[in-house]
Short mmCIF file of C-alpha atoms in Angstrom, two decimals:
data_model
loop_
_atom_site.label_atom_id
_atom_site.label_comp_id
_atom_site.label_asym_id
_atom_site.label_seq_id
_atom_site.Cartn_x
_atom_site.Cartn_y
_atom_site.Cartn_z
CA MET A 185 -19.52 80.15 7.29
CA PRO A 186 -21.80 82.51 5.32
CA LEU A 187 -21.82 82.01 1.59
CA ASP A 188 -20.85 84.76 -0.82
CA GLN A 189 -24.10 86.40 -1.92
CA SER A 190 -23.30 85.62 -5.55
CA LEU A 191 -23.47 81.89 -4.79
CA ASN A 192 -26.59 79.79 -4.38
CA SER A 193 -27.08 77.54 -1.35
CA LEU A 194 -25.08 74.74 -3.02
CA GLY A 195 -22.16 77.03 -3.74
CA PHE A 196 -22.66 77.72 -7.46
CA ALA A 197 -22.64 81.16 -9.04
CA LYS A 198 -25.93 80.72 -10.90
CA PRO A 199 -29.65 80.56 -10.08
CA PRO A 200 -30.99 77.33 -8.52
CA ALA A 201 -33.13 76.69 -11.61
CA GLU A 202 -29.95 76.45 -13.68
CA THR A 203 -28.25 74.13 -11.14
CA ARG A 204 -28.88 70.43 -11.62
CA VAL A 205 -28.47 68.24 -8.55
CA VAL A 206 -28.85 64.48 -8.32
CA VAL A 207 -30.15 63.43 -4.91
CA ALA A 208 -29.30 59.90 -3.72
CA MET A 209 -32.66 58.81 -2.28
CA SER A 210 -32.79 55.79 0.02
CA GLY A 211 -36.51 56.19 0.67
CA GLY A 212 -35.94 57.33 4.25
CA VAL A 213 -36.78 60.65 5.80
CA ASP A 214 -33.26 62.13 5.57
CA SER A 215 -32.68 61.92 1.83
CA SER A 216 -36.36 62.70 1.18
CA VAL A 217 -36.01 65.98 3.08
CA VAL A 218 -32.87 66.86 1.10
CA ALA A 219 -34.68 66.28 -2.19
CA ALA A 220 -37.80 68.17 -1.08
CA GLN A 221 -35.84 71.13 0.27
CA LEU A 222 -33.78 71.50 -2.89
CA ALA A 223 -36.87 71.15 -5.07
CA GLU A 224 -38.66 73.84 -3.06
CA GLU A 225 -35.64 76.12 -3.42
CA GLY A 226 -36.03 75.79 -7.19
CA TYR A 227 -33.15 73.51 -8.08
CA ASP A 228 -33.28 71.16 -11.07
CA VAL A 229 -33.59 68.01 -8.91
CA ILE A 230 -33.28 64.43 -10.14
CA GLY A 231 -33.89 61.69 -7.58
CA VAL A 232 -32.03 58.40 -7.94
CA THR A 233 -32.61 55.27 -5.85
CA LEU A 234 -30.45 52.17 -5.97
CA GLN A 235 -31.90 48.69 -6.01
CA LEU A 236 -29.19 46.83 -4.13
CA TYR A 237 -30.73 43.42 -3.60
CA ASP A 238 -33.78 41.31 -4.40
CA HIS A 239 -37.09 43.13 -3.96
CA GLY A 240 -38.98 40.08 -2.81
CA ALA A 241 -36.68 39.47 0.14
CA ALA A 242 -36.37 43.15 0.90
CA LEU A 243 -40.09 43.86 1.03
CA ALA A 244 -40.50 41.50 3.95
CA LYS A 245 -37.74 43.12 6.00
CA LYS A 246 -38.46 46.15 8.13
CA GLY A 247 -35.82 48.65 9.12
CA ALA A 248 -33.52 48.35 6.11
CA CYS A 249 -32.47 50.93 3.58
CA CYS A 250 -32.69 50.46 -0.17
CA ALA A 251 -35.38 47.79 0.17
CA GLY A 252 -38.46 47.42 -2.05
CA ILE A 253 -40.74 49.51 0.15
CA ASP A 254 -38.09 52.23 0.27
CA ILE A 255 -37.98 52.44 -3.51
CA HIS A 256 -41.74 52.96 -3.44
CA ASP A 257 -41.41 55.66 -0.78
CA ALA A 258 -38.69 57.50 -2.70
CA ARG A 259 -40.80 57.46 -5.87
CA ARG A 260 -43.77 58.78 -3.93
CA VAL A 261 -41.77 61.71 -2.52
CA ALA A 262 -40.61 62.59 -6.02
CA GLU A 263 -44.21 62.61 -7.20
CA GLU A 264 -45.27 64.75 -4.25
CA MET A 265 -42.54 67.32 -4.94
CA GLY A 266 -42.72 67.16 -8.72
CA PHE A 267 -39.25 66.08 -9.82
CA PRO A 268 -38.11 63.06 -11.89
CA HIS A 269 -37.04 59.88 -10.14
CA TYR A 270 -35.08 56.90 -11.42
CA VAL A 271 -34.35 53.45 -9.99
CA LEU A 272 -31.00 51.91 -10.93
CA ASP A 273 -30.37 48.18 -10.66
CA TYR A 274 -27.08 47.91 -8.78
CA GLU A 275 -27.58 44.35 -7.50
CA ASN A 276 -24.53 42.89 -9.25
CA ILE A 277 -22.31 45.86 -8.40
CA PHE A 278 -23.39 45.72 -4.75
CA LYS A 279 -22.78 41.98 -4.50
CA ASP A 280 -19.33 42.20 -6.09
CA ALA A 281 -18.17 45.36 -4.30
CA VAL A 282 -19.74 44.94 -0.87
CA ILE A 283 -21.45 41.64 0.00
CA ASP A 284 -18.74 39.25 -1.23
CA GLU A 285 -15.98 41.12 0.59
CA PHE A 286 -18.13 41.25 3.72
CA ALA A 287 -18.47 37.47 3.68
CA ASP A 288 -14.79 36.79 2.94
CA SER A 289 -13.62 39.32 5.53
CA TYR A 290 -15.86 37.83 8.21
CA LEU A 291 -14.62 34.33 7.37
CA ALA A 292 -11.05 35.58 7.81
CA GLY A 293 -11.84 36.52 11.41
CA ALA A 294 -12.34 40.24 10.79
CA THR A 295 -15.29 42.43 11.80
CA PRO A 296 -16.16 44.27 8.56
CA VAL A 297 -18.10 47.51 8.15
CA PRO A 298 -19.93 47.07 4.82
CA CYS A 299 -21.68 50.46 5.04
CA ILE A 300 -18.31 52.17 4.52
CA ARG A 301 -17.54 50.02 1.48
CA CYS A 302 -21.02 50.76 0.09
CA ASN A 303 -20.41 54.51 0.32
CA GLU A 304 -16.89 54.15 -1.07
CA ARG A 305 -17.47 51.67 -3.89
CA VAL A 306 -21.11 52.15 -4.87
CA LYS A 307 -22.77 55.39 -3.78
CA PHE A 308 -19.77 57.70 -4.10
CA LYS A 309 -18.29 55.89 -7.09
CA ASP A 310 -20.79 54.40 -9.54
CA LEU A 311 -23.73 56.54 -8.49
CA LEU A 312 -21.57 59.64 -8.53
CA GLU A 313 -20.49 58.80 -12.08
CA THR A 314 -24.15 58.39 -13.01
CA ALA A 315 -24.79 61.88 -11.63
CA ARG A 316 -22.02 63.22 -13.86
CA ASP A 317 -23.53 61.37 -16.83
CA LEU A 318 -26.80 63.17 -16.08
CA GLU A 319 -24.84 66.44 -16.35
CA ALA A 320 -25.54 67.31 -12.73
CA ASP A 321 -23.52 70.07 -11.09
CA CYS A 322 -23.34 68.07 -7.87
CA MET A 323 -24.78 65.13 -5.96
CA ALA A 324 -26.54 65.56 -2.61
CA THR A 325 -27.15 62.95 0.07
CA GLY A 326 -28.94 62.75 3.41
CA HIS A 327 -25.81 61.93 5.40
CA TYR A 328 -25.19 63.75 8.68
CA ILE A 329 -21.81 65.26 7.93
CA GLN A 330 -20.63 68.69 6.85
CA ARG A 331 -18.67 69.93 3.87
CA LYS A 332 -16.95 73.23 4.55
CA THR A 333 -14.74 75.37 2.36
CA GLY A 334 -11.25 75.75 3.80
CA ALA A 335 -8.13 77.57 2.68
CA ASN A 336 -7.14 74.62 0.48
CA GLY A 337 -10.59 73.64 -0.82
CA PRO A 338 -13.48 71.55 0.52
CA GLU A 339 -13.04 69.95 3.94
CA LEU A 340 -15.00 67.17 5.63
CA HIS A 341 -16.37 68.01 9.09
CA CYS A 342 -18.48 66.21 11.68
CA ALA A 343 -22.20 66.88 11.79
CA ALA A 344 -23.46 69.59 14.13
CA ASP A 345 -25.44 66.91 15.98
CA ALA A 346 -22.86 64.57 17.50
CA ALA A 347 -25.55 61.95 18.12
CA ARG A 348 -26.24 61.67 14.37
CA ASP A 349 -22.70 62.20 13.05
CA GLN A 350 -21.77 59.72 10.29
CA SER A 351 -18.13 60.68 9.83
CA TYR A 352 -16.93 57.19 10.79
CA PHE A 353 -18.73 55.78 7.75
CA LEU A 354 -17.56 58.46 5.32
CA PHE A 355 -13.82 58.74 6.03
CA SER A 356 -12.95 57.20 2.66
CA THR A 357 -14.55 60.08 0.72
CA THR A 358 -11.78 61.36 -1.55
CA PRO A 359 -11.01 65.05 -2.18
CA GLU A 360 -12.31 64.67 -5.73
CA GLN A 361 -15.59 63.19 -4.50
CA LEU A 362 -15.88 65.82 -1.78
CA ASP A 363 -15.61 68.53 -4.40
CA TYR A 364 -18.75 67.15 -6.09
CA LEU A 365 -20.80 66.13 -3.04
CA ARG A 366 -23.18 68.16 -0.88
CA PHE A 367 -24.63 67.27 2.55
CA PRO A 368 -27.52 69.66 3.26
CA LEU A 369 -28.48 68.10 6.63
CA GLY A 370 -25.08 68.25 8.31
CA HIS A 371 -25.68 71.59 10.00
CA LEU A 372 -29.04 70.65 11.58
CA PRO A 373 -29.10 70.46 15.39
CA SER A 374 -31.06 67.19 15.64
CA LYS A 375 -33.02 64.48 13.84
CA ALA A 376 -36.15 66.15 15.21
CA ALA A 377 -35.30 69.17 13.06
CA THR A 378 -35.19 66.91 9.99
CA ARG A 379 -38.60 65.45 10.80
CA GLU A 380 -39.99 68.96 11.27
CA LEU A 381 -38.84 69.80 7.75
CA ALA A 382 -40.44 66.59 6.45
CA SER A 383 -43.73 67.65 8.04
CA LYS A 384 -43.34 71.17 6.65
CA TYR A 385 -43.02 69.75 3.13
CA GLY A 386 -45.93 67.38 3.75
CA LEU A 387 -43.85 64.29 3.00
CA SER A 388 -45.47 60.87 3.40
CA VAL A 389 -42.27 59.58 5.07
CA ALA A 390 -42.20 62.24 7.82
CA ASP A 391 -42.81 59.67 10.57
CA LYS A 392 -41.00 56.74 8.95
CA PRO A 393 -38.68 54.96 11.44
CA ASP A 394 -34.91 55.14 10.93
CA SER A 395 -33.25 52.22 9.18
CA GLN A 396 -31.60 49.68 11.47
CA ASP A 397 -28.80 47.14 11.01
CA ILE A 398 -26.86 46.49 7.83
CA CYS A 399 -29.34 46.49 4.95
CA PHE A 400 -28.68 42.90 3.86
CA VAL A 401 -28.27 41.47 7.38
CA PRO A 402 -31.70 40.82 8.96
CA ASP A 403 -31.85 41.52 12.70
CA GLY A 404 -28.08 41.87 12.90
CA ASN A 405 -27.54 38.11 12.52
CA TYR A 406 -24.27 38.17 10.58
CA ALA A 407 -23.60 34.45 10.94
CA SER A 408 -26.84 33.35 9.25
CA VAL A 409 -26.06 35.55 6.25
CA ILE A 410 -22.49 34.25 5.99
CA GLU A 411 -23.73 30.65 6.09
CA LYS A 412 -26.06 31.36 3.16
CA LEU A 413 -23.33 33.13 1.19
CA ARG A 414 -20.59 30.63 2.01
CA PRO A 415 -22.09 27.18 2.71
CA GLY A 416 -19.98 25.17 5.16
CA ALA A 417 -18.51 28.29 6.75
CA ALA A 418 -19.77 27.45 10.23
CA GLU A 419 -17.40 24.57 10.90
CA PRO A 420 -17.04 23.59 14.58
CA GLY A 421 -13.80 23.87 16.49
CA GLU A 422 -12.23 24.47 19.88
CA ILE A 423 -12.38 27.32 22.35
CA VAL A 424 -8.92 27.59 23.88
CA ASP A 425 -7.13 29.84 26.35
CA ILE A 426 -3.98 31.79 25.52
CA ASP A 427 -1.83 28.77 26.42
CA GLY A 428 -3.74 26.49 24.06
CA ASN A 429 -5.71 24.64 26.73
CA VAL A 430 -9.08 23.47 25.41
CA LEU A 431 -11.95 25.01 27.39
CA GLY A 432 -14.86 24.05 25.18
CA GLN A 433 -16.25 23.66 21.68
CA HIS A 434 -17.81 26.17 19.28
CA THR A 435 -20.10 25.81 16.26
CA GLY A 436 -18.12 28.11 13.96
CA VAL A 437 -15.65 31.00 14.23
CA ILE A 438 -18.12 33.22 12.36
CA HIS A 439 -20.37 33.29 15.43
CA TYR A 440 -17.76 35.21 17.47
CA THR A 441 -16.23 38.68 17.52
CA ILE A 442 -13.22 40.20 19.28
CA GLY A 443 -14.21 41.41 22.74
CA GLN A 444 -17.22 39.08 23.05
CA ARG A 445 -17.95 37.75 26.52
CA ARG A 446 -21.48 36.37 26.45
CA GLY A 447 -22.45 33.12 24.79
CA LEU A 448 -19.10 31.36 25.09
CA GLY A 449 -20.54 28.44 27.05
CA ILE A 450 -17.45 27.99 29.22
CA GLY A 451 -18.74 28.94 32.68
CA GLY A 452 -17.33 27.77 35.99
CA LEU A 453 -13.95 29.45 35.53
CA ALA A 454 -12.24 31.71 38.06
CA GLY A 455 -12.92 34.94 36.20
CA PRO A 456 -14.69 36.25 33.10
CA LEU A 457 -13.06 35.50 29.75
CA TYR A 458 -13.34 37.39 26.48
CA VAL A 459 -12.61 36.54 22.86
CA VAL A 460 -9.14 37.99 22.27
CA LYS A 461 -8.33 36.37 18.91
CA LEU A 462 -9.93 34.33 16.14
CA ASP A 463 -7.73 31.76 14.38
CA VAL A 464 -9.64 30.86 11.23
CA ASP A 465 -7.01 28.43 9.91
CA GLU A 466 -7.03 26.37 13.12
CA LYS A 467 -10.77 26.93 13.64
CA GLN A 468 -10.00 28.20 17.13
CA VAL A 469 -11.61 30.87 19.28
CA ILE A 470 -8.94 32.12 21.69
CA VAL A 471 -10.13 33.60 24.98
CA GLY A 472 -8.37 35.49 27.75
CA PRO A 473 -8.82 38.07 30.51
CA LYS A 474 -10.14 41.52 29.74
CA ASP A 475 -6.75 43.22 29.99
CA MET A 476 -5.60 41.26 26.93
CA LEU A 477 -8.08 43.26 24.85
CA ALA A 478 -6.26 46.51 25.55
CA THR A 479 -4.50 47.73 22.42
CA ARG A 480 -2.09 50.62 22.04
CA SER A 481 -0.58 50.01 18.59
CA VAL A 482 -2.95 49.75 15.62
CA PRO A 483 -1.70 48.94 12.09
CA VAL A 484 -3.75 50.77 9.45
CA ARG A 485 -3.72 50.49 5.65
CA GLU A 486 -5.74 51.68 2.62
CA ILE A 487 -5.53 55.16 4.13
CA ASN A 488 -7.54 57.97 2.58
CA TRP A 489 -5.85 61.18 3.72
CA LEU A 490 -7.73 64.48 3.73
CA GLY A 491 -5.10 66.73 5.31
CA ASP A 492 -3.81 69.90 3.67
CA THR A 493 -0.38 68.36 3.05
CA ALA A 494 0.62 64.79 2.21
CA LEU A 495 0.49 62.15 4.94
CA THR A 496 4.20 61.41 4.43
CA ASP A 497 5.20 65.06 4.82
CA GLN A 498 5.54 64.50 8.58
CA ASP A 499 7.05 61.68 10.61
CA GLU A 500 4.25 62.02 13.16
CA TRP A 501 0.75 63.46 13.20
CA HIS A 502 -0.85 64.19 16.56
CA VAL A 503 -4.56 63.62 16.03
CA SER A 504 -7.62 62.00 17.57
CA VAL A 505 -8.95 58.70 16.25
CA LYS A 506 -12.03 56.50 16.42
CA VAL A 507 -11.58 52.72 16.25
CA ARG A 508 -15.32 52.01 16.61
CA SER A 509 -18.26 54.05 15.37
CA THR A 510 -19.82 54.19 18.83
CA ARG A 511 -16.72 55.46 20.65
CA PRO A 512 -15.58 59.06 21.01
CA PRO A 513 -12.31 60.13 19.36
CA ARG A 514 -9.23 59.50 21.50
CA GLU A 515 -5.82 61.14 21.21
CA ALA A 516 -3.30 59.27 19.10
CA ILE A 517 -0.16 59.58 17.00
CA ILE A 518 -0.05 58.55 13.34
CA ARG A 519 3.34 57.38 12.10
CA PRO A 520 3.19 57.02 8.29
CA LEU A 521 4.86 54.04 6.65
CA SER A 522 3.78 55.09 3.14
CA ALA A 523 1.09 57.23 1.54
CA THR A 524 -1.50 54.57 2.41
CA GLU A 525 -0.12 52.74 5.47
CA ALA A 526 0.67 53.81 9.01
CA GLU A 527 1.10 52.67 12.57
CA VAL A 528 -1.31 54.42 14.93
CA GLU A 529 -0.34 54.71 18.59
CA LEU A 530 -3.27 55.19 20.95
CA LEU A 531 -2.21 57.33 23.91
CA THR A 532 -4.83 55.55 25.99
CA PRO A 533 -5.20 51.82 25.18
CA GLU A 534 -8.55 50.77 23.69
CA GLU A 535 -10.30 47.44 24.19
CA GLY A 536 -11.73 45.28 21.44
CA VAL A 537 -9.83 46.75 18.49
CA SER A 538 -10.52 44.37 15.63
CA PRO A 539 -9.23 43.87 12.08
CA GLY A 540 -11.82 44.88 9.53
CA GLN A 541 -12.90 47.92 11.53
CA ALA A 542 -12.02 51.44 10.45
CA CYS A 543 -9.63 53.79 12.20
CA VAL A 544 -10.82 57.33 11.47
CA PHE A 545 -8.62 60.41 11.98
CA TYR A 546 -9.83 63.73 13.39
CA GLU A 547 -8.07 67.03 13.93
CA THR A 548 -7.80 67.30 17.71
CA GLY A 549 -10.00 70.05 19.12
CA SER A 550 -11.74 70.51 15.78
CA SER A 551 -14.67 68.99 13.88
CA ARG A 552 -12.51 68.29 10.84
CA ILE A 553 -12.03 64.73 9.56
CA LEU A 554 -8.52 64.04 8.29
CA GLY A 555 -9.37 60.69 6.69
CA GLY A 556 -8.75 57.20 7.96
CA GLY A 557 -7.96 53.64 7.02
CA TRP A 558 -8.62 49.97 7.81
CA ILE A 559 -7.29 48.06 10.80
CA TRP A 560 -5.69 45.02 9.28
CA LYS A 561 -3.81 42.49 11.38
CA GLY A 562 -5.51 41.97 14.67
CA HIS A 563 -5.04 43.81 17.89
CA ALA A 564 -1.39 44.32 18.52
CA THR A 565 0.49 45.60 21.55
#
């Protein structure tokens, strides 16, 4: 949608030089390009990087965001482009708001998504307040998602490049936050286009690899992190079938996830078995045939609703939903129970729906995100 000519590229009716924007800089190529582009356009740019965990440990880990080397890279980009850069120590906030819940949720048999909580509770909360304290007109990030102006104000839309879209991780962005946020990369056709811009600006991070895994979970090994955070968490127990028959032993419920097939150590059975439930209290891993993973009814709570009218204004909402970040949206019906809770009926059953994952709502046939919530009591019917 073309902007009114009286507005600058960030939507403000004043020159870029009079528009202050705080850029959340992770040290990667995406946020570096955002900062460089806005600086080149003449905005009053301030770069801010969060120190989320211990530098010493982070420096040794490749492929993470917000690590020690990334702070160095962000600072270097700011120097190259000539704008101020600050590092904020958010270690305690990050531990309290993200890491502790991740550990407790995993121990309760859920499959948490800490990146969503980080955006919700740290980047778009405390960092956004810091941006306001710096008297910034807005805060920009390198996320691949779009903010569009609709009839009722700002709307959240999927990125133009479906392969890079980060809407699953940003569903909890509130209308108030969306009003203040900007996502300059959301319209780009590909990551290659971002790297071309990085080369155009002569950035030292132009060829830097993308971050991988959860930033505080080396090599995707959740269990090892949980054991360090919660000593004694990996207590052994039984692997049982749906009738309670013992099929084997395990070394800790935290080593398993809903839908897992490999690594169960219970071969020699008639057909393949999958983890269908985790019983933390009984220290049991329950396994069953694949068809037991199919879920049609998904209970969702802590809903953040981004529709034009209240969630409870209708008995049913016909939408599309994602229950995993890697899956395409599927048609569903939302039946609100309150302003923040609902039962979601999947028109086509999904496998491996797990508590702790997000259920994100999309307007069917459109790129618009209508919000989402958290799956909370196991896969149901």
